[in-house]
Amino acid sequence: MTKSRRPSRTARVLLPGVLAAALLTGCAQGSGGAAGTGPSGSGEATPGKAASSPATATSSPDGGPTPGTLLVTDFGSDTVTFVDPARGATGSVEVGTAPYGLALGADGRAWVATAEGVAVVDTAARKRLALIPYRTDTGPVTTGEYRGGGMGIALAPDGRRAYVGVNVPGGNGALEVVDTAALRVTDAVPVGRRPFDVDVSRDGAEVYATNHDSFDVTVIAAGTLEPRRVEVAPYGTEGGLGSWLKPHYAAVRPSDGRLLLPFEGERLAVVDPRTGRTEIEPMTANTHQHGVAVTAGGTLLAVGTGPIDPDADRGPSLTVRAPDGTERVYPLEGPHESVAVSRDDRTAYVTGGFTRDGSWDGLTVVDLASGDSHRLAAGSRPLGIVVF
């Protein structure tokens, strides 16, 4: 089925012959992860590597990573990797099976959502301090896109709580609340299916879980932990689990707190989380979109992973969308997943891990003014990324 450009376009679904597989695989083409990421191209994650911290790694005067250093989650392994944007990887720390999202606190601790629990990493000492088990039963610890366990993760502005979206294969997920001082889960709130992303409002009053397989965002009041569902489905929900046209990641717009969710390089869903109202703005990349980031000035970056229909859609790209809606679309070589921006807003770092076929072990570094880019080998199927 080709993609229609008409406003009345219906949801793209997989053909009936593969719909049964879609009930297990959703957005991807294989339940074992990306093709070629294992030692024999089986799609399985590569074995974890030992933690390391080379003496050549640079650090700031306070002992922490040098400003501008990157940290990525190695979804194809059980580590996080420190990356010098000029030199590549400088060391890794073992955290737990198939790490996905991560958040960085002002104290230098990194919070990592793995299949086993939330890992807490001292980034100055380069060691894991704790692995906090989930309260939610997610089944056996596995790897691949559809594994149970943590996906999106975010910190409250005051750093006292971490919020992690926990995937429960075959059912609805949970948002678990971690007390960052006590290092334990204190609450679990029901959310939708496969919470790819978690975000927090700038004032810390609300938490947002973006749920891929249920076409929605769960808005949770941080004070009461009361959840409220907001459907985000600019193409409708036809096809259910077999549809490709679902939300993936969101960014909180600094100017007004609205949520920005790109779809297919065609439509930007702008969601007011307080009213549940969604407005749709046009986009221009025409490609399946995943990770997003937003700068303090309101520029949105959206990762295009590649076409659903190669005959109608464009290839992988990075969209740079100004607050007035004008866009620059920079082509990328191969699929990517997430994006982070340098402190000076001049450079984007796009992870090559990807949750579907075609992942690779590195980042693409993009000059946001010119679009010039180059690849940097780092990590093992890196997904999440933060900048120190």
XYZ file of C-alpha atoms in Angstrom:
388
model
C 0.000 0.000 0.000
C 1.454 3.347 -0.995
C 1.326 6.484 1.080
C -1.287 8.997 0.028
C -0.652 12.713 0.425
C -4.371 13.487 0.787
C -5.501 14.857 4.159
C -7.939 11.932 4.386
C -5.110 9.398 4.223
C -5.825 6.265 6.254
C -3.354 4.340 8.347
C -0.697 2.255 6.613
C -0.986 -1.330 7.745
C 0.953 -4.459 6.980
C -0.572 -6.856 4.483
C -2.846 -9.595 5.904
C -0.235 -12.290 5.265
C 2.146 -10.702 7.742
C -0.371 -9.182 10.151
C 0.077 -12.020 12.615
C 3.783 -11.226 12.750
C 2.938 -7.553 13.199
C 1.106 -8.376 16.398
C 4.484 -9.405 17.745
C 6.741 -6.979 15.924
C 4.790 -3.707 15.599
C 7.108 -1.150 14.022
C 9.878 -3.529 13.036
C 10.424 -6.349 10.613
C 11.884 -8.889 13.006
C 11.374 -9.756 16.646
C 15.044 -10.366 17.307
C 16.295 -6.840 16.631
C 18.271 -5.448 13.744
C 19.712 -7.713 11.105
C 23.456 -8.163 11.222
C 23.969 -6.878 14.751
C 24.918 -10.248 16.205
C 28.073 -12.199 15.558
C 26.506 -14.133 12.687
C 23.977 -11.593 11.432
C 21.201 -13.395 13.316
C 19.635 -10.200 14.614
C 20.477 -11.013 18.229
C 22.326 -8.502 20.358
C 26.058 -8.951 20.630
C 27.461 -10.186 23.937
C 28.276 -7.600 26.593
C 31.797 -6.295 26.810
C 33.740 -5.750 30.003
C 33.647 -2.336 31.605
C 36.689 -0.216 30.890
C 38.038 3.240 31.641
C 41.227 3.984 29.682
C 43.792 6.279 31.249
C 43.676 8.406 28.103
C 40.064 9.417 28.702
C 39.716 13.141 29.220
C 37.965 14.643 32.231
C 37.001 18.024 33.608
C 38.709 19.605 36.642
C 36.028 18.178 38.969
C 36.785 14.663 37.756
C 33.715 14.315 35.556
C 33.611 13.972 31.776
C 34.825 16.943 29.753
C 31.951 19.197 28.587
C 30.908 18.052 25.140
C 31.600 14.376 25.849
C 28.777 12.080 24.750
C 27.282 9.079 26.516
C 25.341 6.464 24.550
C 23.430 3.330 25.482
C 24.682 0.180 23.755
C 21.441 -1.603 22.895
C 23.473 -4.293 21.151
C 25.407 -5.005 24.336
C 25.031 -4.425 28.092
C 27.042 -1.215 28.392
C 27.033 2.537 28.044
C 29.907 4.085 26.120
C 31.640 7.447 26.585
C 32.405 9.146 23.284
C 34.776 11.982 22.469
C 33.168 13.673 19.417
C 36.611 14.108 17.864
C 38.217 10.767 18.733
C 35.427 8.253 19.237
C 34.848 5.868 22.140
C 36.946 6.373 25.273
C 35.539 3.667 27.536
C 32.442 1.724 28.541
C 30.641 0.746 31.730
C 28.557 -2.402 32.145
C 24.993 -1.489 33.137
C 22.595 -4.342 32.281
C 20.969 -6.125 29.362
C 19.930 -4.124 26.279
C 20.057 -0.538 27.626
C 17.611 1.820 25.895
C 17.025 5.381 27.134
C 19.150 7.392 29.552
C 18.979 10.622 31.505
C 21.786 12.696 32.987
C 21.500 14.409 36.364
C 23.126 17.644 37.447
C 25.182 15.600 39.914
C 26.824 13.682 37.075
C 24.938 10.454 37.648
C 23.406 8.796 34.595
C 20.144 6.852 34.839
C 19.860 4.054 32.296
C 16.753 2.037 31.391
C 17.833 -1.584 30.808
C 15.893 -4.811 30.434
C 16.840 -5.757 33.998
C 16.267 -2.514 35.866
C 17.387 1.098 36.105
C 21.175 1.321 36.252
C 22.778 4.236 38.080
C 26.199 5.244 36.752
C 28.765 7.496 38.393
C 30.101 9.140 35.239
C 33.151 10.643 36.986
C 34.327 7.312 38.423
C 32.953 5.397 35.424
C 31.279 2.677 37.426
C 27.773 1.374 38.039
C 26.528 2.315 41.497
C 23.267 0.367 41.507
C 20.808 -1.644 39.430
C 17.278 -0.931 40.643
C 14.831 -3.741 39.771
C 11.433 -2.932 38.308
C 8.289 -3.418 40.334
C 6.376 -4.409 37.190
C 6.592 -8.045 36.049
C 7.990 -7.884 32.512
C 8.779 -11.561 32.035
C 12.186 -13.076 31.235
C 15.078 -10.724 30.528
C 15.626 -10.689 26.752
C 17.105 -8.490 24.025
C 15.672 -6.960 20.839
C 13.179 -4.155 20.254
C 10.287 -5.968 21.896
C 12.011 -6.989 25.097
C 10.411 -6.178 28.400
C 11.852 -3.597 30.739
C 12.693 0.075 30.617
C 12.484 2.152 27.458
C 12.085 5.911 27.879
C 13.438 7.581 31.009
C 13.565 11.144 32.364
C 14.486 13.004 35.548
C 12.410 15.497 37.481
C 13.899 19.021 37.321
C 14.970 18.804 40.973
C 16.583 15.397 40.405
C 14.643 13.725 43.216
C 12.722 11.360 40.971
C 13.482 9.373 37.863
C 10.573 8.250 35.703
C 10.971 5.187 33.499
C 8.546 3.736 30.969
C 8.451 -0.040 31.421
C 7.396 -2.247 28.529
C 5.359 -5.369 29.266
C 5.394 -7.599 26.156
C 1.855 -8.303 24.966
C 0.149 -5.766 27.211
C 0.052 -2.270 28.622
C 3.136 -0.825 30.253
C 3.842 1.141 33.408
C 5.553 4.339 34.416
C 7.723 3.524 37.412
C 8.861 6.231 39.805
C 12.355 5.936 41.272
C 13.433 7.734 44.432
C 16.911 8.853 43.375
C 18.180 9.173 46.949
C 16.842 5.857 48.245
C 17.578 4.092 44.929
C 14.292 2.220 44.830
C 11.005 2.198 42.942
C 8.290 3.889 44.993
C 5.295 3.818 42.620
C 4.067 2.313 39.356
C 1.431 4.020 37.203
C -0.401 2.264 34.332
C 0.324 3.678 30.865
C -0.149 2.492 27.276
C 1.671 -0.105 25.218
C 5.441 0.146 24.645
C 6.379 3.502 26.243
C 9.149 4.505 23.835
C 9.712 7.873 25.439
C 9.251 9.689 28.760
C 9.386 13.469 29.181
C 8.792 15.880 32.053
C 7.291 19.366 31.936
C 9.694 22.206 32.608
C 8.114 22.871 36.014
C 8.098 19.181 36.924
C 4.326 19.131 37.453
C 3.586 16.587 34.726
C 5.203 13.504 33.225
C 4.487 12.286 29.690
C 4.815 8.685 28.502
C 4.668 8.311 24.710
C 3.133 4.901 24.033
C 3.932 3.564 20.577
C 1.496 0.661 20.259
C -1.577 2.336 21.753
C -1.449 5.579 19.721
C -1.331 7.791 22.790
C 0.488 9.803 25.395
C -0.221 9.202 29.068
C -0.175 12.468 31.023
C 0.640 11.873 34.701
C 0.314 14.503 37.417
C 3.603 14.327 39.304
C 1.987 15.204 42.623
C -0.886 12.701 42.635
C 0.368 10.261 39.958
C -3.085 10.338 38.387
C -2.838 9.240 34.716
C -4.839 10.617 31.802
C -4.811 9.254 28.259
C -4.453 11.574 25.254
C -4.816 9.910 21.865
C -2.224 11.064 19.319
C -3.143 9.546 15.962
C -3.024 12.041 13.086
C -3.627 9.190 10.613
C -6.177 7.389 12.770
C -5.743 4.037 14.507
C -6.719 1.735 11.647
C -4.569 -1.373 11.605
C -3.911 -1.392 15.340
C -0.659 -3.147 16.170
C -0.003 -3.652 12.462
C 0.034 0.066 11.698
C 3.284 1.918 11.044
C 1.751 5.331 11.755
C 2.215 5.512 15.512
C 3.898 7.956 17.917
C 7.518 7.241 18.814
C 9.224 10.085 20.679
C 8.143 13.510 21.919
C 9.833 16.784 22.826
C 8.483 19.440 25.189
C 8.414 22.815 23.451
C 10.158 25.358 25.703
C 7.898 28.279 24.792
C 4.564 26.802 25.888
C 5.035 23.250 27.193
C 3.260 21.603 24.273
C 4.443 18.212 23.071
C 5.929 17.869 19.583
C 5.566 14.473 17.885
C 6.618 14.070 14.225
C 4.939 11.526 11.953
C 6.343 10.307 8.635
C 8.056 13.594 7.774
C 4.579 14.778 6.818
C 2.746 15.810 9.971
C 3.833 17.323 13.252
C 1.370 16.656 16.060
C 1.420 19.567 18.519
C -0.311 18.363 21.665
C -1.532 20.525 24.510
C -1.208 18.049 27.399
C -3.555 20.018 29.637
C -6.509 20.058 27.248
C -5.667 17.001 25.170
C -6.141 19.019 22.001
C -3.862 18.202 19.052
C -3.045 20.528 16.172
C -1.342 19.273 13.008
C 1.361 21.179 11.146
C 2.923 20.083 7.829
C 6.431 18.618 7.625
C 8.576 18.075 4.531
C 11.000 15.131 4.973
C 8.592 12.393 3.824
C 10.262 9.575 5.741
C 9.456 7.404 8.767
C 10.504 9.386 11.859
C 11.713 8.315 15.302
C 13.935 10.319 17.697
C 13.539 14.012 18.477
C 15.278 16.760 20.423
C 14.519 20.431 20.931
C 16.918 23.282 21.659
C 16.360 25.963 24.296
C 15.399 28.314 21.459
C 12.698 25.950 20.218
C 14.391 24.403 17.162
C 13.145 20.842 16.703
C 15.363 18.053 15.383
C 13.673 14.900 14.087
C 15.398 11.718 12.922
C 14.110 10.171 9.710
C 14.831 6.449 9.706
C 14.024 5.744 6.069
C 11.065 4.861 3.865
C 8.140 2.596 4.628
C 7.462 2.450 0.893
C 10.690 2.954 -1.118
C 8.636 3.836 -4.191
C 6.937 6.768 -2.492
C 9.071 7.835 0.471
C 12.491 9.391 0.905
C 15.529 7.984 2.677
C 16.991 8.611 6.143
C 17.457 12.235 7.156
C 17.678 14.764 9.935
C 15.013 17.473 9.910
C 15.965 20.803 11.496
C 12.732 22.722 12.072
C 12.828 26.347 13.195
C 10.170 27.719 15.572
C 8.437 29.409 12.614
C 7.988 26.017 10.913
C 10.626 26.373 8.193
C 12.659 23.211 7.720
C 16.036 22.073 6.482
C 16.278 18.360 5.711
C 19.765 16.843 5.738
C 20.209 13.355 4.233
C 21.805 10.659 6.395
C 23.586 7.506 5.336
C 21.481 4.631 6.651
C 18.940 4.374 9.477
C 19.389 6.179 12.805
C 17.357 6.387 16.017
C 17.958 9.249 18.474
C 19.504 12.706 18.430
C 21.180 15.108 20.858
C 22.539 18.614 20.341
C 25.818 20.194 21.437
C 25.798 22.860 24.129
C 26.248 25.626 21.561
C 23.409 24.243 19.369
C 25.751 24.006 16.394
C 26.163 20.242 16.123
C 23.788 17.278 16.211
C 24.776 13.738 17.169
C 22.518 11.066 15.701
C 22.751 7.477 16.947
C 22.997 4.640 14.459
C 21.589 1.931 16.710
C 18.018 2.022 15.382
C 15.258 -0.308 16.592
C 14.713 -1.971 13.216
C 16.809 -3.551 10.462
C 19.868 -1.631 9.335
C 21.446 -0.546 12.621
C 25.170 0.152 12.843
C 27.739 0.774 15.567
C 28.263 4.510 15.626
C 26.990 8.071 15.347
C 26.598 10.623 12.605
C 27.918 14.080 13.506
C 25.986 16.831 11.677
C 26.937 20.495 11.350
C 23.540 22.155 11.757
C 24.437 25.250 9.736
C 25.721 23.497 6.619
C 24.392 19.956 6.866
C 27.901 18.562 6.463
C 28.236 15.259 8.294
C 30.568 12.404 9.040
C 30.293 9.043 10.742
C 31.987 8.214 14.018
C 32.382 4.607 15.151
C 31.273 4.239 18.774
C 29.378 1.778 20.911
C 27.356 -1.291 20.019
C 24.077 -0.419 18.312
C 23.827 2.894 20.240
C 20.291 4.145 20.875
C 19.999 6.715 23.660
C 22.391 9.661 23.848
C 23.151 12.614 26.127
C 25.746 15.411 25.960
C 27.751 16.476 29.012
